[in-house]
Every structure is written in structure tokens, then in C-alpha cells.
Amino acid sequence: MQSIISRNGCETPEPVKAEVKGSVPSWLQGTLLRNGPGLFSVGNSEYNHWFDGLSLIHSFTFSNGEVTYRSKFLKSDTYKRNIKADKIVVSEFGTMIYPDPCKNIFSRAFTHLQNVIPDFTDNNLINIIRYGQDYYASSEVNYINQIDPNTLETIGRINYRNHIALNLATAHPHYDEEGNTYNMGTAIIGFGQPKYMIFKVPADASDKNHKKPALRKVQQICSIPFRSSLFPSYFHSFGMTENYIVFVEQSFKLDIVKLATAYFRGVNWGGCLKFDQDDITYFHIINRKTGKEISTRFHADALVVFHHINAYEDDGHVVFDLISYKDSNLYNMFYLENIKKETSNFIQSHKSFSPPSCQRFVIPLNINKESPRGSNLVTLAGTTAQAILQEDGSIYCQPDTLFIGLELPGINYKFNTKKYRYFYGSRLEWSPHPNKIAKFDIVERKHVEWVQKNCYPSEPVFVASPGAVEEDDGVILSSVVSSDPSISPFMLVLDAKTFEEIARASIPTTVHMDLHGLFIPAADSS
């Protein structure tokens, strides 16, 4: 298994037709774009971490019951510089490339401290996001690369900083029903007071010829000051309800001084993240229309969170579901030296791995100041989540654990910001690499799984049937790779209601394991 994760992928630049067994629904028309690391060595140099690999973009196009596949490396500046040099010359999350000391990096860095932090790699390997009608490969830095969703060609690089004062931004935005995009970022150095920022890009921000970036119409919704100016919270995603943004300021933090001096200290950027288990977690609830934050202080025990599942409002409460960990060891597991271990050794050395826990937090919006201290203010039925009023008027939140051992969550996105019942995800048990996908029923607190021996499915993506009313009326799509050479990679199509396989499209070329992606209905990609 480890070899298929860490070996170099390759491009399939021209579309190839998959061999379909079963029946792909004729209504399924569109393209599933996927992104993830695909190249782990250049020349004789190798990356240290799986999240460092150069981005490989995949597309699976569904048309009239047929499936075609193609893939291309993202032609980022980082990719081009590395390939030209025939070695890794640009630093990544877990691989620091030290500059030539003859160039007097010391004097340059200390003269222009603000330039040390922002100039990250543009190897955007995490997700595909949409601003207006433009599609971008994204990671968590100030650069995104625009791609053509049909040909997968790289159109060009955009710098957030030319449009909004950010050093970092998430690769997990939200989209509302009008097609507006909401996202969050961090302003660290060079932009006045350090802060987290929430912004919106309107649905109509693209020009007809796609010559001008949609980000030129970006609108800042609000900013939130860091609680500790030198240790901002790391965040990978956030929650959104119909009226609010939910931002979890966690105790997994970025050490700014360490980041700014990483070159001199001989540490990589990953080493600048630190989990403070003695700290607390803050929940910020911000009105997404006015930009005003609810003044009550909501807090919880220390946790690490990467992915939110969904959030919604219910009878005077904000309910938000996320996947949390008790520590930050997940990142360490993805160092390639760990991934390359034999399965038994891997399990042995990661017995202390904190499993992902799907948790529900519930925050009361209408707080009676006269309520007795120590009382639970959650009045919703069907959850054990608590919000306990403290002596100082703050609210201490305790979660309801829904399910243990699921990551890369997805929902029927038409239920994003709304009360919902089902989520889907990759099952993580003994390894950070999933070998099952699951559907979880929040009401029944039950789950069903799809599994096949030696097969490793990607993050499940839900696509609703046309005119669907029921939340799970649709299909689940997942790209599957196998460590068994007799099993070709395939696109799996499950009935989302029963979780039974209705089709698989075997792809006559290599496909690499990926991270996240986006389904673009046929009408949107033309």
C-alpha cells in the first residue's frame, strides 16, 4: 500500500475512456475535478512529506453513461522551477530548501521581514475552488493557480495579496445558493494589526472572457484579531449557517517567530505548527451579513480540527459538526518515511494515533443573563451537547460525539447551512489512508460502509439526482486505487441511499490517490 501512495504519479494529458461495469445514471452529466500530491521526487531529490508532492489534477467526466479520465500536473511556478533545475528548489510544508548563503539571505531577510513569511510555494495541491466562474487549484498560501476545468491547463497564478491583505487562505470555502463564495484567511505581517479575515467573492465576479480575476470584486466581511499576536490559530476550514460564520480558534497554532526564522533555525514550515494541549478553544460566531461577532465568549477544551462537516441554526441555537483530534500527530503520520513503513510496523509505531472524532457542538444564541451559573443552556432535543454558563458569563461547550473514525467528510451540499441527517466520509482506522468509505445517519446513529480488499477510495462526493427532494437521493462518487496490480484504478458510483455499488468505471492508465475536489455540473463547465 505504502508504495502506491508515495510513488510518483504521471500525467494522462489526453482523455481516455473508462470501461464501465454496471450502469452510470444517464442524468449524471458533468466533471469531477480532483487534486492532490502526485510527484514526490524531482531528479535525485525527494520530498519529506506527503503534503509536499507536486500537484496532480484529475478529471472524471460523465456524459451519457460514459466516463472519461485525464490528468495533468499543475504547471505552477514551483513545478516549472523544479523541473527546469531537475531537483527540488522550492521549499514546501515538510521539506525546507536552504538558499545559497552567497546571496546574503541574512541581511535581506532581516531588512524585509515581511517578505520572509509571504513568499510561499504556489504548489496548490489541496483542493479545487470556484470564485465567480473561475476555477482554481488551491492550498493554504497566498497564491492560487487558475485552471481550465475542461482541459486542465494551468491558466496562470493569482496572488490574494493583490486583492485582499492576506498571507494565508483556506482551501475549503463555502458557496451559497446564489453562487457567492465565502472564505477565510490570515493576515500575519505587513498588513497592520494581525487578524483573521472573512471575505466574499460575488457569483457574478468573473468577466465574460475570463481575462480579469474574480477576486478583483472581493468584499471583506469582517476581521477578528488574534488572541495571541505571535501565535495565530491554524485553520483548514470553517462552518457556515444561513446567517452566521463559525470560526474555531483552536489551540493548534502557528509560531510566527519560528516561521519568520525557519531558514536560520533549520526547521521546515510544518515544524512551526504547535499544539498547546493546555490551552482552550474559542468559537467565534459572526453574522455573515453584518460582520458583527456575537459578544458572548464560547469556549471548549483544547482540540485539533481540520474539517467541518456542516452547520445550521435550529430553534435559537447554532449547531456545528466537525472532526476533531486530541493532538496534532496526524501531520506527523504523513511524513514519507512513516508512510513507507510496512503496514505492521506502521500500526505498531502509531498506536498512539488520536482517531478522528465526529463531534457536534451546540451554541445557544439567546442567553438569559439571569440563568443560574453552571446550568446547561442547550434546550435542543436529540443531542447530548452542552453549553454551560460560567461564573464570568462565558459559555463552556462540551460536544456530543457522533462517530469515531471518519475523515474527509462530505454532505449533500444542497443541505449545507441547513438541518441535515447524513454525512459521508473516509473511514480511518489503523492508518491515515482510508480503505473504506462510509455513510453516517445522525438520527439513527448508524453507519454503512463500502469496502473492497486492497482498494483505497478517495473522499466521497455526493451528487444529487435531478429534482431530488430526499437528502440522500443521488450518487456517491469516489476515485479508487488498488495495491493489487490486477485491479485497475476505477471511479466508483454508489447509490447514496443504499450505499450499494451501481457502477464502476475502470481506467486504463495510472491514477494517483488525491485529497479533495469539486463536481462541476455539465451546464456550469461549458
Short mmCIF file of C-alpha atoms in Angstrom, two decimals:
data_model
loop_
_atom_site.label_atom_id
_atom_site.label_comp_id
_atom_site.label_asym_id
_atom_site.label_seq_id
_atom_site.Cartn_x
_atom_site.Cartn_y
_atom_site.Cartn_z
CA MET A 1 0.00 0.00 0.00
CA GLN A 2 2.71 2.43 1.01
CA SER A 3 4.40 2.25 -2.43
CA ILE A 4 1.27 3.29 -4.32
CA ILE A 5 0.92 6.30 -2.03
CA SER A 6 4.47 7.60 -2.27
CA ARG A 7 5.49 6.67 -5.80
CA ASN A 8 5.45 9.33 -8.49
CA GLY A 9 2.26 9.72 -10.46
CA CYS A 10 2.20 10.53 -14.16
CA GLU A 11 0.05 12.63 -16.46
CA THR A 12 -2.64 11.38 -18.82
CA PRO A 13 -2.98 14.63 -20.77
CA GLU A 14 -5.41 13.29 -23.41
CA PRO A 15 -8.78 11.90 -22.30
CA VAL A 16 -9.02 8.11 -22.01
CA LYS A 17 -12.30 6.23 -21.96
CA ALA A 18 -13.09 4.09 -18.93
CA GLU A 19 -14.63 0.64 -19.16
CA VAL A 20 -17.96 0.81 -17.34
CA LYS A 21 -19.40 -2.18 -15.47
CA GLY A 22 -22.92 -1.69 -14.19
CA SER A 23 -24.83 1.41 -15.16
CA VAL A 24 -23.79 5.05 -14.67
CA PRO A 25 -27.06 7.05 -14.40
CA SER A 26 -27.76 8.92 -17.64
CA TRP A 27 -28.65 12.05 -15.63
CA LEU A 28 -25.10 12.23 -14.20
CA GLN A 29 -23.58 14.86 -16.51
CA GLY A 30 -20.53 16.85 -15.51
CA THR A 31 -16.92 16.68 -14.40
CA LEU A 32 -15.45 15.69 -11.06
CA LEU A 33 -12.16 17.57 -10.61
CA ARG A 34 -9.74 16.16 -8.04
CA ASN A 35 -6.46 17.50 -6.66
CA GLY A 36 -3.65 16.00 -4.62
CA PRO A 37 0.10 15.42 -4.44
CA GLY A 38 1.42 13.41 -7.39
CA LEU A 39 5.19 13.91 -7.74
CA PHE A 40 7.38 13.13 -4.73
CA SER A 41 10.85 13.39 -6.25
CA VAL A 42 12.48 15.56 -8.90
CA GLY A 43 15.84 14.38 -10.28
CA ASN A 44 17.71 12.90 -7.34
CA SER A 45 15.93 14.99 -4.69
CA GLU A 46 12.94 13.76 -2.70
CA TYR A 47 10.26 15.44 -0.61
CA ASN A 48 9.97 14.58 3.08
CA HIS A 49 6.19 14.84 3.46
CA TRP A 50 3.18 13.56 1.50
CA PHE A 51 1.64 17.06 1.58
CA ASP A 52 4.73 18.38 -0.27
CA GLY A 53 4.23 16.41 -3.50
CA LEU A 54 3.69 18.47 -6.65
CA SER A 55 0.00 18.91 -7.51
CA LEU A 56 -1.60 16.49 -9.97
CA ILE A 57 -5.09 17.49 -11.18
CA HIS A 58 -7.50 14.74 -12.25
CA SER A 59 -10.80 14.98 -14.11
CA PHE A 60 -13.51 12.37 -14.44
CA THR A 61 -16.11 13.45 -16.99
CA PHE A 62 -19.55 11.81 -17.00
CA SER A 63 -21.59 12.01 -20.19
CA ASN A 64 -24.48 9.80 -21.34
CA GLY A 65 -23.46 6.87 -19.14
CA GLU A 66 -19.79 7.03 -20.17
CA VAL A 67 -16.75 8.15 -18.16
CA THR A 68 -13.51 9.69 -19.45
CA TYR A 69 -10.39 10.44 -17.42
CA ARG A 70 -7.47 12.79 -17.86
CA SER A 71 -4.81 14.26 -15.57
CA LYS A 72 -2.17 16.96 -15.74
CA PHE A 73 0.40 18.30 -13.34
CA LEU A 74 -0.39 21.81 -12.18
CA LYS A 75 2.10 23.97 -14.08
CA SER A 76 2.78 26.22 -11.11
CA ASP A 77 5.88 28.40 -10.88
CA THR A 78 7.13 25.88 -8.31
CA TYR A 79 6.65 22.96 -10.74
CA LYS A 80 8.38 24.81 -13.57
CA ARG A 81 11.34 25.87 -11.43
CA ASN A 82 11.83 22.37 -10.03
CA ILE A 83 11.58 20.66 -13.43
CA LYS A 84 13.95 23.17 -15.04
CA ALA A 85 16.54 22.64 -12.28
CA ASP A 86 15.91 18.86 -12.27
CA LYS A 87 15.80 19.00 -8.48
CA ILE A 88 13.61 20.41 -5.73
CA VAL A 89 14.48 24.10 -5.40
CA VAL A 90 11.32 25.45 -3.70
CA SER A 91 10.54 24.78 -0.02
CA GLU A 92 7.32 23.00 0.91
CA PHE A 93 5.43 22.29 4.14
CA GLY A 94 7.73 19.47 5.30
CA THR A 95 10.78 20.00 3.05
CA MET A 96 12.93 23.08 3.55
CA ILE A 97 15.31 24.03 0.74
CA TYR A 98 18.10 26.23 2.03
CA PRO A 99 19.11 29.22 -0.12
CA ASP A 100 22.61 29.88 -1.30
CA PRO A 101 24.37 31.73 1.57
CA CYS A 102 26.30 33.71 -1.05
CA LYS A 103 23.08 35.60 -1.77
CA ASN A 104 23.27 37.05 1.72
CA ILE A 105 19.86 35.80 2.79
CA PHE A 106 20.50 37.04 6.34
CA SER A 107 20.70 40.75 5.58
CA ARG A 108 17.87 40.54 3.04
CA ALA A 109 15.59 38.68 5.42
CA PHE A 110 16.13 40.92 8.39
CA THR A 111 15.73 44.05 6.29
CA HIS A 112 12.47 42.82 4.81
CA LEU A 113 10.97 40.61 7.49
CA GLN A 114 7.53 40.89 5.93
CA ASN A 115 8.90 39.26 2.78
CA VAL A 116 10.09 36.14 4.56
CA ILE A 117 6.64 34.92 5.53
CA PRO A 118 4.50 35.60 2.48
CA ASP A 119 6.66 34.12 -0.25
CA PHE A 120 5.43 30.56 -0.06
CA THR A 121 5.37 27.90 -2.74
CA ASP A 122 2.46 28.05 -5.21
CA ASN A 123 2.21 24.24 -5.37
CA ASN A 124 -1.58 24.29 -4.85
CA LEU A 125 -2.25 20.61 -4.13
CA ILE A 126 -5.19 20.54 -1.71
CA ASN A 127 -8.46 21.39 -3.45
CA ILE A 128 -10.29 22.92 -6.41
CA ILE A 129 -12.25 26.07 -5.55
CA ARG A 130 -14.52 28.37 -7.53
CA TYR A 131 -14.55 32.16 -7.43
CA GLY A 132 -17.22 33.58 -9.72
CA GLN A 133 -16.99 31.25 -12.72
CA ASP A 134 -13.23 30.78 -12.42
CA TYR A 135 -11.73 27.55 -11.09
CA TYR A 136 -8.50 27.41 -9.09
CA ALA A 137 -6.16 24.82 -7.67
CA SER A 138 -5.67 25.88 -4.08
CA SER A 139 -3.71 25.17 -0.94
CA GLU A 140 -3.39 27.41 2.12
CA VAL A 141 -0.97 30.08 0.91
CA ASN A 142 -1.37 33.49 -0.73
CA TYR A 143 -1.18 32.00 -4.25
CA ILE A 144 -3.83 30.12 -6.20
CA ASN A 145 -3.49 28.86 -9.78
CA GLN A 146 -6.36 29.22 -12.21
CA ILE A 147 -7.09 26.14 -14.31
CA ASP A 148 -9.33 25.38 -17.26
CA PRO A 149 -11.79 22.76 -15.91
CA ASN A 150 -12.17 21.18 -19.35
CA THR A 151 -8.54 20.85 -20.48
CA LEU A 152 -6.84 21.04 -17.03
CA GLU A 153 -4.39 23.56 -18.48
CA THR A 154 -2.91 25.99 -15.94
CA ILE A 155 -4.03 29.49 -16.95
CA GLY A 156 -1.95 31.48 -14.50
CA ARG A 157 -1.21 32.35 -10.93
CA ILE A 158 -3.22 34.78 -8.80
CA ASN A 159 -1.89 36.39 -5.63
CA TYR A 160 -4.56 37.02 -2.99
CA ARG A 161 -2.42 39.90 -1.74
CA ASN A 162 -3.10 41.88 -4.91
CA HIS A 163 -6.79 41.94 -3.99
CA ILE A 164 -7.07 41.49 -0.20
CA ALA A 165 -4.48 41.81 2.57
CA LEU A 166 -3.83 38.11 3.33
CA ASN A 167 -0.81 35.89 3.87
CA LEU A 168 -2.78 32.63 4.10
CA ALA A 169 -6.25 31.49 3.00
CA THR A 170 -8.16 28.21 3.32
CA ALA A 171 -8.69 25.72 0.50
CA HIS A 172 -12.20 24.96 1.84
CA PRO A 173 -14.54 27.85 1.00
CA HIS A 174 -18.34 27.79 1.20
CA TYR A 175 -20.81 28.56 -1.57
CA ASP A 176 -24.31 29.92 -1.02
CA GLU A 177 -27.38 29.25 -3.15
CA GLU A 178 -26.75 32.36 -5.27
CA GLY A 179 -23.26 31.12 -6.14
CA ASN A 180 -21.31 33.56 -3.94
CA THR A 181 -18.10 32.19 -2.43
CA TYR A 182 -17.15 32.75 1.23
CA ASN A 183 -13.67 32.12 2.53
CA MET A 184 -11.31 32.89 5.44
CA GLY A 185 -7.70 33.94 5.60
CA THR A 186 -4.98 35.17 7.94
CA ALA A 187 -3.10 38.48 7.79
CA ILE A 188 0.15 37.95 9.68
CA ILE A 189 2.78 40.54 8.84
CA GLY A 190 2.84 43.62 6.66
CA PHE A 191 -0.88 44.40 6.90
CA GLY A 192 -1.20 46.29 10.17
CA GLN A 193 -2.83 44.53 13.12
CA PRO A 194 -2.56 40.70 12.74
CA LYS A 195 -6.03 39.27 12.20
CA TYR A 196 -8.23 36.57 10.73
CA MET A 197 -10.38 37.77 7.84
CA ILE A 198 -13.62 36.54 6.34
CA PHE A 199 -14.36 37.57 2.78
CA LYS A 200 -16.87 37.03 -0.01
CA VAL A 201 -16.49 36.86 -3.79
CA PRO A 202 -19.79 37.54 -5.60
CA ALA A 203 -21.21 34.97 -8.03
CA ASP A 204 -21.03 37.47 -10.92
CA ALA A 205 -17.39 38.43 -10.31
CA SER A 206 -15.99 36.83 -13.49
CA ASP A 207 -15.78 38.74 -16.73
CA LYS A 208 -17.07 37.10 -19.89
CA ASN A 209 -13.64 36.34 -21.34
CA HIS A 210 -12.14 35.21 -18.00
CA LYS A 211 -9.36 37.74 -18.50
CA LYS A 212 -9.80 39.53 -15.18
CA PRO A 213 -9.66 37.59 -11.90
CA ALA A 214 -12.92 37.18 -9.99
CA LEU A 215 -11.02 38.20 -6.85
CA ARG A 216 -10.95 41.80 -8.06
CA LYS A 217 -14.52 42.05 -6.71
CA VAL A 218 -13.69 40.56 -3.30
CA GLN A 219 -15.58 42.01 -0.31
CA GLN A 220 -14.25 41.83 3.24
CA ILE A 221 -16.99 40.76 5.67
CA CYS A 222 -15.09 41.16 8.92
CA SER A 223 -11.79 40.73 10.71
CA ILE A 224 -11.07 39.08 14.07
CA PRO A 225 -7.90 39.99 15.99
CA PHE A 226 -5.60 37.16 17.10
CA ARG A 227 -5.89 36.39 20.80
CA SER A 228 -2.10 35.99 20.74
CA SER A 229 -0.36 38.09 18.11
CA LEU A 230 2.63 35.77 17.73
CA PHE A 231 0.64 32.52 17.82
CA PRO A 232 -2.34 32.66 15.44
CA SER A 233 -4.60 29.63 15.34
CA TYR A 234 -4.16 27.32 12.37
CA PHE A 235 -7.39 26.65 10.48
CA HIS A 236 -8.11 24.45 7.48
CA SER A 237 -11.84 25.13 7.11
CA PHE A 238 -14.78 26.84 8.85
CA GLY A 239 -18.52 26.47 9.31
CA MET A 240 -21.38 28.45 7.80
CA THR A 241 -25.09 28.63 8.61
CA GLU A 242 -27.75 30.71 6.85
CA ASN A 243 -26.86 33.74 8.99
CA TYR A 244 -23.51 33.02 10.63
CA ILE A 245 -19.89 32.07 10.05
CA VAL A 246 -18.48 29.65 12.64
CA PHE A 247 -14.73 30.05 13.19
CA VAL A 248 -12.93 27.70 15.57
CA GLU A 249 -9.87 29.41 17.04
CA GLN A 250 -8.10 26.25 18.12
CA SER A 251 -5.04 25.61 20.24
CA PHE A 252 -3.13 24.24 17.23
CA LYS A 253 -1.08 27.33 16.39
CA LEU A 254 1.47 28.83 14.05
CA ASP A 255 4.63 30.14 15.72
CA ILE A 256 5.25 33.38 13.81
CA VAL A 257 8.80 33.99 15.01
CA LYS A 258 9.76 30.41 14.20
CA LEU A 259 8.15 30.77 10.76
CA ALA A 260 9.99 34.00 10.01
CA THR A 261 13.33 32.49 11.06
CA ALA A 262 12.77 28.95 9.78
CA TYR A 263 15.66 29.19 7.30
CA PHE A 264 18.13 30.12 10.02
CA ARG A 265 16.87 27.58 12.55
CA GLY A 266 16.94 24.69 10.09
CA VAL A 267 13.27 23.82 10.59
CA ASN A 268 10.57 23.29 7.99
CA TRP A 269 7.25 25.14 7.98
CA GLY A 270 5.49 22.09 9.39
CA GLY A 271 7.74 22.42 12.43
CA CYS A 272 6.31 25.91 13.03
CA LEU A 273 2.91 24.45 13.95
CA LYS A 274 2.44 23.64 17.61
CA PHE A 275 -0.41 22.12 19.60
CA ASP A 276 -0.89 23.61 23.06
CA GLN A 277 -2.89 20.97 24.93
CA ASP A 278 -3.19 23.21 27.99
CA ASP A 279 -4.90 25.99 26.06
CA ILE A 280 -8.60 26.36 25.31
CA THR A 281 -10.56 26.54 22.07
CA TYR A 282 -12.64 29.63 21.21
CA PHE A 283 -15.73 29.58 18.99
CA HIS A 284 -16.43 32.81 17.10
CA ILE A 285 -19.97 33.21 15.77
CA ILE A 286 -20.07 36.04 13.20
CA ASN A 287 -23.13 37.40 11.43
CA ARG A 288 -22.22 36.91 7.80
CA LYS A 289 -24.37 39.82 6.62
CA THR A 290 -23.29 42.48 9.14
CA GLY A 291 -19.81 41.14 10.01
CA LYS A 292 -20.57 41.56 13.72
CA GLU A 293 -19.48 38.85 16.14
CA ILE A 294 -21.72 37.65 18.98
CA SER A 295 -20.10 39.13 22.07
CA THR A 296 -20.53 36.13 24.38
CA ARG A 297 -17.32 34.13 24.80
CA PHE A 298 -17.86 30.49 23.79
CA HIS A 299 -15.04 28.09 24.58
CA ALA A 300 -14.18 24.40 24.80
CA ASP A 301 -11.29 22.14 25.71
CA ALA A 302 -8.17 22.00 23.53
CA LEU A 303 -8.72 20.20 20.25
CA VAL A 304 -7.31 19.99 16.74
CA VAL A 305 -9.70 20.37 13.80
CA PHE A 306 -9.12 20.28 10.06
CA HIS A 307 -12.55 19.65 8.55
CA HIS A 308 -16.01 20.96 9.34
CA ILE A 309 -18.94 18.74 8.28
CA ASN A 310 -21.90 21.14 8.33
CA ALA A 311 -23.53 23.87 10.44
CA TYR A 312 -27.07 25.19 10.77
CA GLU A 313 -29.44 27.11 13.03
CA ASP A 314 -32.13 25.32 15.00
CA ASP A 315 -34.58 26.89 17.44
CA GLY A 316 -32.29 29.64 18.72
CA HIS A 317 -29.09 27.56 18.57
CA VAL A 318 -26.16 27.28 16.18
CA VAL A 319 -25.34 23.60 15.64
CA PHE A 320 -22.00 22.77 14.05
CA ASP A 321 -20.42 19.42 13.35
CA LEU A 322 -16.69 18.96 12.89
CA ILE A 323 -13.98 16.32 13.04
CA SER A 324 -11.60 16.76 15.94
CA TYR A 325 -8.44 15.17 17.27
CA LYS A 326 -6.90 15.10 20.74
CA ASP A 327 -3.46 16.03 19.34
CA SER A 328 -1.67 17.09 16.14
CA ASN A 329 0.02 13.75 15.35
CA LEU A 330 -1.94 13.35 12.12
CA TYR A 331 0.52 15.61 10.25
CA ASN A 332 3.48 13.59 11.51
CA MET A 333 1.98 10.37 10.17
CA PHE A 334 2.21 11.74 6.63
CA TYR A 335 6.00 12.13 6.62
CA LEU A 336 7.05 9.82 3.78
CA GLU A 337 9.46 7.89 5.98
CA ASN A 338 6.41 6.90 8.05
CA ILE A 339 4.17 6.18 5.07
CA LYS A 340 6.80 3.87 3.54
CA LYS A 341 6.85 1.59 6.60
CA GLU A 342 5.39 -1.87 6.24
CA THR A 343 1.78 -1.98 7.42
CA SER A 344 2.52 -3.91 10.64
CA ASN A 345 5.38 -1.54 11.55
CA PHE A 346 3.19 1.45 10.72
CA ILE A 347 0.41 0.24 13.03
CA GLN A 348 2.90 -0.51 15.81
CA SER A 349 4.57 2.91 15.62
CA HIS A 350 1.26 4.80 15.50
CA LYS A 351 -0.69 3.06 18.25
CA SER A 352 -0.97 6.41 20.00
CA PHE A 353 -2.69 7.93 16.92
CA SER A 354 -5.64 10.02 18.07
CA PRO A 355 -8.57 8.86 15.92
CA PRO A 356 -10.76 11.46 14.20
CA SER A 357 -13.90 12.10 16.21
CA CYS A 358 -17.04 13.49 14.53
CA GLN A 359 -18.41 15.88 17.14
CA ARG A 360 -21.45 18.11 17.42
CA PHE A 361 -21.23 21.42 19.29
CA VAL A 362 -24.37 23.41 20.07
CA ILE A 363 -24.27 27.11 20.89
CA PRO A 364 -27.30 28.92 22.34
CA LEU A 365 -27.90 32.32 20.72
CA ASN A 366 -30.40 33.74 23.21
CA ILE A 367 -28.65 33.74 26.55
CA ASN A 368 -30.59 34.74 29.61
CA LYS A 369 -28.11 36.56 31.85
CA GLU A 370 -30.24 35.57 34.84
CA SER A 371 -29.78 31.83 34.21
CA PRO A 372 -28.16 30.03 37.14
CA ARG A 373 -24.40 29.60 36.84
CA GLY A 374 -23.44 26.04 35.98
CA SER A 375 -26.67 25.38 34.07
CA ASN A 376 -26.77 23.84 30.59
CA LEU A 377 -28.32 26.32 28.14
CA VAL A 378 -28.84 23.82 25.30
CA THR A 379 -32.55 23.10 25.00
CA LEU A 380 -32.49 21.09 21.75
CA ALA A 381 -33.72 17.51 21.80
CA GLY A 382 -31.69 14.69 20.27
CA THR A 383 -28.23 15.80 21.38
CA THR A 384 -26.09 15.44 24.49
CA ALA A 385 -24.03 18.55 23.59
CA GLN A 386 -23.90 21.06 26.43
CA ALA A 387 -23.29 24.80 26.75
CA ILE A 388 -22.66 25.54 30.42
CA LEU A 389 -22.90 29.09 31.75
CA GLN A 390 -19.77 30.01 33.73
CA GLU A 391 -19.34 32.43 36.65
CA ASP A 392 -17.77 35.04 34.35
CA GLY A 393 -20.68 34.87 31.88
CA SER A 394 -18.77 32.85 29.30
CA ILE A 395 -20.15 29.59 27.93
CA TYR A 396 -18.20 26.32 28.21
CA CYS A 397 -19.18 23.96 25.40
CA GLN A 398 -19.00 20.18 25.56
CA PRO A 399 -19.58 18.17 22.40
CA ASP A 400 -21.84 15.28 21.53
CA THR A 401 -19.66 12.60 19.88
CA LEU A 402 -21.47 11.33 16.80
CA PHE A 403 -18.97 8.84 15.38
CA ILE A 404 -15.30 7.84 15.73
CA GLY A 405 -13.00 7.09 12.80
CA LEU A 406 -14.16 9.15 9.82
CA GLU A 407 -12.39 11.90 7.86
CA LEU A 408 -12.70 13.84 4.58
CA PRO A 409 -16.41 14.42 5.23
CA GLY A 410 -18.94 15.31 2.55
CA ILE A 411 -22.66 16.05 2.51
CA ASN A 412 -25.40 16.70 0.00
CA TYR A 413 -24.26 20.31 -0.43
CA LYS A 414 -27.83 21.46 -1.07
CA PHE A 415 -28.20 20.90 2.69
CA ASN A 416 -25.15 22.98 3.55
CA THR A 417 -26.16 25.60 6.20
CA LYS A 418 -29.39 23.62 6.77
CA LYS A 419 -30.53 20.94 9.20
CA TYR A 420 -29.38 17.65 7.72
CA ARG A 421 -29.28 13.94 8.51
CA TYR A 422 -26.44 12.26 6.57
CA PHE A 423 -22.75 12.72 6.01
CA TYR A 424 -20.24 10.63 4.09
CA GLY A 425 -16.54 10.18 4.59
CA SER A 426 -13.42 8.06 4.51
CA ARG A 427 -13.03 5.54 7.32
CA LEU A 428 -9.74 5.93 9.18
CA GLU A 429 -8.93 3.03 11.42
CA TRP A 430 -5.33 1.73 11.59
CA SER A 431 -3.87 4.11 9.05
CA PRO A 432 -4.24 7.68 7.77
CA HIS A 433 -5.02 6.15 4.36
CA PRO A 434 -8.66 5.11 4.10
CA ASN A 435 -9.61 1.64 2.88
CA LYS A 436 -13.37 2.16 3.29
CA ILE A 437 -15.94 4.86 2.76
CA ALA A 438 -18.99 5.25 4.96
CA LYS A 439 -22.38 6.91 5.21
CA PHE A 440 -23.45 8.05 8.67
CA ASP A 441 -27.06 8.61 9.74
CA ILE A 442 -27.10 11.25 12.51
CA VAL A 443 -30.67 10.46 13.60
CA GLU A 444 -30.24 6.68 13.86
CA ARG A 445 -26.54 6.99 14.87
CA LYS A 446 -25.74 4.14 12.47
CA HIS A 447 -23.36 3.80 9.54
CA VAL A 448 -22.95 1.65 6.43
CA GLU A 449 -19.67 1.03 4.60
CA TRP A 450 -18.30 0.20 1.18
CA VAL A 451 -15.10 -1.82 1.21
CA GLN A 452 -13.08 -3.96 -1.20
CA LYS A 453 -9.85 -5.75 -0.30
CA ASN A 454 -6.63 -3.89 -1.29
CA CYS A 455 -8.66 -0.90 -2.53
CA TYR A 456 -8.26 2.67 -1.31
CA PRO A 457 -11.14 5.05 -2.09
CA SER A 458 -10.79 8.83 -2.14
CA GLU A 459 -13.02 11.33 -0.36
CA PRO A 460 -16.66 10.51 -1.29
CA VAL A 461 -18.51 13.20 -3.26
CA PHE A 462 -22.33 13.36 -3.27
CA VAL A 463 -24.19 14.37 -6.44
CA ALA A 464 -27.96 14.81 -6.11
CA SER A 465 -30.42 13.30 -8.58
CA PRO A 466 -32.27 15.88 -10.70
CA GLY A 467 -35.26 17.23 -8.79
CA ALA A 468 -34.33 15.22 -5.69
CA VAL A 469 -36.30 16.01 -2.54
CA GLU A 470 -34.85 13.44 -0.15
CA GLU A 471 -31.43 14.30 1.23
CA ASP A 472 -29.78 11.03 0.17
CA ASP A 473 -31.38 10.77 -3.28
CA GLY A 474 -28.31 10.74 -5.52
CA VAL A 475 -24.97 9.04 -6.05
CA ILE A 476 -21.63 8.89 -4.27
CA LEU A 477 -18.51 9.21 -6.44
CA SER A 478 -15.08 8.07 -5.27
CA SER A 479 -11.84 7.51 -7.16
CA VAL A 480 -10.35 4.16 -6.11
CA VAL A 481 -6.75 2.97 -6.41
CA SER A 482 -5.53 -0.51 -5.55
CA SER A 483 -2.31 -2.12 -4.34
CA ASP A 484 -3.34 -5.24 -6.30
CA PRO A 485 -1.82 -4.94 -9.81
CA SER A 486 -4.70 -6.96 -11.27
CA ILE A 487 -7.22 -4.25 -10.25
CA SER A 488 -7.19 -1.15 -12.47
CA PRO A 489 -7.94 2.21 -10.83
CA PHE A 490 -11.66 2.93 -11.09
CA MET A 491 -14.33 5.52 -10.48
CA LEU A 492 -16.83 4.04 -8.05
CA VAL A 493 -20.51 5.03 -8.31
CA LEU A 494 -22.69 4.14 -5.30
CA ASP A 495 -26.40 4.62 -4.75
CA ALA A 496 -26.27 7.16 -1.91
CA LYS A 497 -29.47 5.81 -0.37
CA THR A 498 -28.49 2.11 -0.12
CA PHE A 499 -24.70 2.58 -0.39
CA GLU A 500 -24.65 -0.25 -2.93
CA GLU A 501 -22.42 -0.17 -6.00
CA ILE A 502 -24.31 0.65 -9.19
CA ALA A 503 -21.30 1.15 -11.47
CA ARG A 504 -17.54 1.21 -11.64
CA ALA A 505 -15.55 2.76 -14.48
CA SER A 506 -12.12 1.10 -14.80
CA ILE A 507 -9.46 3.48 -16.07
CA PRO A 508 -6.78 2.10 -18.44
CA THR A 509 -3.95 4.19 -17.00
CA THR A 510 -2.42 5.03 -13.63
CA VAL A 511 -4.38 7.21 -11.20
CA HIS A 512 -2.87 8.65 -8.04
CA MET A 513 -4.51 8.96 -4.62
CA ASP A 514 -5.80 12.52 -4.14
CA LEU A 515 -7.14 14.82 -1.42
CA HIS A 516 -10.15 16.98 -2.33
CA GLY A 517 -12.20 18.01 -5.31
CA LEU A 518 -15.30 19.59 -6.78
CA PHE A 519 -18.09 18.30 -9.01
CA ILE A 520 -18.99 20.74 -11.79
CA PRO A 521 -22.38 20.03 -13.42
CA ALA A 522 -22.20 19.97 -17.23
CA ALA A 523 -24.14 23.24 -17.56
CA ASP A 524 -21.56 25.07 -15.38
CA SER A 525 -18.38 23.90 -17.10
CA SER A 526 -19.34 24.75 -20.68
#
